[in-house]
Amino acid sequence: MPFYKVSLLISLSLVFISACGTPHAHEVPVGIILYQGEEKLLIQDEGILTYIERDAIEVLHGKYSDTISVEFIADEGHRYLPDPTEFSLVITHGNTELLGVDHPVGGDEWSFRLIGHQTGETTIRFELLHIDHFEFRSQDFDVHIRDQENSHI
Amino acid sequence: MFCTYSFTMRFFHPSSFRFSSLLLLLFLMKLSVPFPVLSETTEHTVLTGRITDYRTGSPVSYVYLHLEKINRTATSDREGKFRLDNVPQGTWTLVLYRIGYVTQKRSIRIEPGEKHDDIEIVLQPAVISGMPIEIIANEEDVRGPRLEKSSVRISGPELRSNLGSTVAETIAGRPGFSQRTMGATAARPVIRGLGDARVLILQDGERTGDVSYAPPDHSVTIDPISANEIEIARGPSALIYGSNAIGGVINIVRNQIPTSRPTALTGTASMHGFSVNNGISGAVNIKAPYRDDFVWSLDLNSRYGQDYSTPAGSLENTNMLATNSAAGLSYIRPWGYSGLAVSTYLSRYGIPPNPESGHPGGVDLDMVKVQVESQTERLLQNRFFNLIEVQWSYRFYNHKEFEAENIIGTEYNVNTVYATVKGRHNRVGFLNDGVVGFWAKFQDYFIFDRFNLEANSYAASLFTVQDFDMGNWNVEFGLRLDAHMVVPKSEELDSRIGHIRRRQYIGLASSAALVYDFGRGFYAGGSVMHSFRPPKPDELFSRGPHLAAYAFETGNPDLSAERGLGTDLFVRHRSSRFSLETAVYRNTFSNYIYPRDTGRRNIIFADLNDYQYTGVHALFYGLETSGEFRISNHLRVEGMVDYTFAEQKVNVKASDVSGTESSGPESTGKESRTLPLPMIPPASLSAGISYEPGVLTVGTKVRHSFKQKRIGEFETPTDAFTVLNAYLLYRFNSSGMLHTLSLNVDNLLNTEYYHHLSRIKELYPEPGRSFNLLYRVYF
């Protein structure tokens, strides 16, 4: 058999080897909201970051914060919590000597607590992981760790 | 919104493999069918001969012979004998390269029925040579402007002494050439300030099927250690390969499909070590006849390197491991030949970290390319065409960018089928032998990232390149008609980047070149090229984070095609002692497409800047001069200067998405201003001296790069720097084999400098001092 035929056959064989998953739909986050209880701490929406009451997340030295929960803002504007069987929250903070993170809280993927190891200032960042790739990465949010007497909390 | 991540390797997607794709494949198959039915009797001309030393008369082995235009190659055996099969009638240029000898060009005319079975070729020892610039030995054979094309060929000692770890690094020292880099492995050539898709990279005459034209973290999937030669084509001859290559075409010739039957088993084995990254690479290349009509080839190579060292410390995450191997088989008969080759490129390399852009540990890229290609040539006698060539190939390309272990940030999956049919015709009227051809491409393109990009691309072209002589003038011209269609998997009326839809582009590219022979080695000429470049799928539909490139890339579905008008003028002198070439050029673009750094942080990935694909009016001009002077038989000096100026015309309201069919910078009616384009190489000059007392060559070269303060938006300037390099070349014969040793010391003074075309120039300096030792044996 001439070579061009052999090579065409090999090529076509390769072409028709296929394996593919099925696309599925899910929300596209464009923002994130942090709550402490019912109180909003901050909102990052469409790239704009707004701290609600203070200019940072405040944590007391040596004490766990109250539970903080996150919520995402979809590109259509509504707020939602992703399906925890497919999505997970990755929390990264700038200085582990200053700050500790307890996550998840009570098995809730979207809740965490912070503890200040030392007084000072650092940052914290939130990423939404979908199976093996990130869907969203927040800005760096400021975290201030204060002694009790200097705290606004 | 869709997201697909449930597989690791994917060929054609069933849903994207439409009926039209099947038709295209069937059509490509049909292209190959006429060959067996061409039953006309042909007389094949085999060029055989012997090459001897001018001084001693002894045979010269391991001479690399290349018959230009028809790409026949051969290597002389230990007795100096060579054989080139299936040479059609016509006038051809035979180029001979051999370490230690003057590169020779000769014109060979093949008439029907004429025998060329006992050609005696005498090579003149290069008392000095061993280095770059091609020297013409037999003036009587090379007179005339036809041989003074704007194409350049890098082979033999020049290739050996400049051999780097990438194709871009290997050719970056030439006048007008530079390289865009991102770490050590991700590098792509830049010619006269033009890069990306404006410089077409080919392997054995066909596109690589990778995505190195796109973001800067992508590498070219060819290892230069296996290159027999590197051709650089500009002007009309570039139109054989594409309409967009206004910068030029770089063809890495590996000869994976043998075109001639060697007289015996021949090959090379190489080892190349680099101290700057404790790197090592090795390659074995073999060609051998099998029975009467077959020739097989085997090409194995691999490369390993740890992190690069710089004067400021180790460049983290620049380690790499790659292998690029191929096997080929040809069936060579009196009517022509037919061959098949299979090759793979497997690579893993790192992109240095950028703590401010979300990856403090860097990104690792895993790359896989598998290609199957076939080439068939049929000689025709007494017809309009003397040679018909059919080439087709299938390339599967996949690369994954790992942001962390098991976390893939971006994945590319590209399946491409290319087909080319070319006919080379006999002299017609006033036209010399020329080429007429058809080229087609089908590509299934998939980027997996946050939003995914899935599109099919179809392209077809008709092209011709012709030339003729008028006294001392040679005129070459070419035309290429291109039709492209990019079809996204689904239409989206109201996506974040606009209306995602099918786009079609049709354009005619043209080029003409004139060369005048003043005699005594003086030539002057010029060329004009009108280029056409339809946008790539990424440029139209991207909308995803690309962490390795430090960018969130946003396409523009409304982009129209890029059109360029390039002109250049040159004067050239070549003699046995002195050579000089000066060229000036000017390139303008009506819709120069590039990813513009908007300076805005992305809203979904806050650590990445938005890079918006934009079309702008752009202007490039510059000059390049290079020369060589032989002070004595053993001493040679050389020098080079190049300068590129580039600017773009943008709207005052910089946030506008320009270059679209309805809202281009000119059509908006707004005031526009000019800004420098980003990533433009600064002016540079170099000077070198070499001394070759015999089989040993020693030399040094100093390169000065000026400060680049003409910077694009959000780009940083780079300071001037001077780098000193040195080299030592040695060759010897043993047991009938030729051995070569090349020791290069790059950045001898361990200078800390920042390369303006490095995407990480704000963060990291270039590699420090490196001792590179290449050993190669020819057998």
Coordinates of C-alpha atoms in Angstrom, one line a residue, chain A residues 3-4 6-8 10-12 14-31 44 46-47 75-76 125 129-139, chain B residues 1-7 9-14 17 22 25 29 32 36 294 329 331 338 340 358 372 374 392 394 403 406-408 450-451 489 496 547 603-607:
Chain A
F3 CA 2.7 5.5 1.9
Y4 CA 0.3 8.3 1.4
V6 CA -0.9 4.4 5.1
S7 CA -0.3 7.9 6.5
L8 CA -3.8 9.0 5.8
I10 CA -3.0 6.7 10.6
S11 CA -4.0 10.3 10.6
L12 CA -7.7 9.6 10.3
L14 CA -5.9 9.6 15.4
V15 CA -8.5 12.1 14.4
F16 CA -11.4 9.9 15.4
I17 CA -10.0 9.0 18.8
S18 CA -12.0 11.2 21.1
A19 CA -12.9 11.4 24.7
C20 CA -14.8 14.2 26.1
G21 CA -16.7 15.3 29.1
T22 CA -20.1 17.0 29.0
P23 CA -20.2 20.8 29.5
H24 CA -22.3 21.9 32.4
A25 CA -23.5 25.3 33.5
H26 CA -22.8 27.1 36.7
E27 CA -22.7 30.6 38.0
V28 CA -19.9 33.1 37.3
P29 CA -18.8 34.9 40.4
V30 CA -17.7 38.5 39.9
G31 CA -17.8 39.5 43.5
Q44 CA -16.0 43.3 46.5
E46 CA -17.1 44.2 39.8
G47 CA -13.6 45.0 41.0
D75 CA -22.4 38.2 37.0
E76 CA -26.2 38.5 36.7
R125 CA -7.4 36.5 50.0
L129 CA -11.8 26.4 43.5
H130 CA -13.9 24.3 41.1
I131 CA -12.5 20.7 41.0
D132 CA -9.1 21.5 39.6
H133 CA -9.2 25.1 38.6
F134 CA -9.9 28.5 40.2
E135 CA -13.1 30.3 39.3
F136 CA -12.5 33.5 41.3
R137 CA -9.7 35.2 43.1
S138 CA -10.5 38.1 45.4
Q139 CA -8.4 41.2 46.0
Chain B
M1 CA -21.8 29.4 31.3
F2 CA -19.9 26.3 30.6
C3 CA -16.9 24.6 32.0
T4 CA -15.4 21.3 30.9
Y5 CA -12.7 19.7 32.8
S6 CA -13.4 16.1 32.9
F7 CA -10.7 14.8 30.6
M9 CA -6.4 14.4 26.5
R10 CA -8.8 15.2 23.8
F11 CA -8.8 14.9 20.1
F12 CA -11.7 16.1 17.9
H13 CA -14.7 16.9 19.9
P14 CA -17.6 15.0 18.5
F17 CA -16.5 17.7 14.3
L22 CA -15.5 15.6 7.4
L25 CA -10.8 15.8 5.5
M29 CA -7.4 12.8 1.2
S32 CA -3.2 12.7 -2.6
P36 CA -0.6 6.8 -8.6
F294 CA 13.9 3.0 0.9
L329 CA 10.6 6.6 6.0
Y331 CA 10.2 5.4 -0.7
S338 CA 6.8 9.5 -1.0
L340 CA 6.0 9.5 6.1
G358 CA -1.0 35.4 42.0
V372 CA 2.2 12.7 11.5
S374 CA 3.5 12.9 4.6
W392 CA -0.1 17.0 4.5
Y394 CA -1.8 16.1 11.3
E403 CA -0.9 26.8 39.0
N406 CA -3.2 19.2 40.2
I407 CA -4.7 22.6 39.7
I408 CA -4.8 23.5 36.0
R450 CA -12.5 29.9 33.4
F451 CA -14.8 30.4 30.4
K489 CA -18.8 26.5 19.1
R496 CA -18.9 40.1 28.3
L547 CA -1.8 33.1 35.2
I603 CA -12.8 41.8 38.4
I604 CA -12.8 38.0 38.6
F605 CA -9.1 37.5 39.1
A606 CA -8.1 40.5 41.0
D607 CA -4.4 39.8 40.8

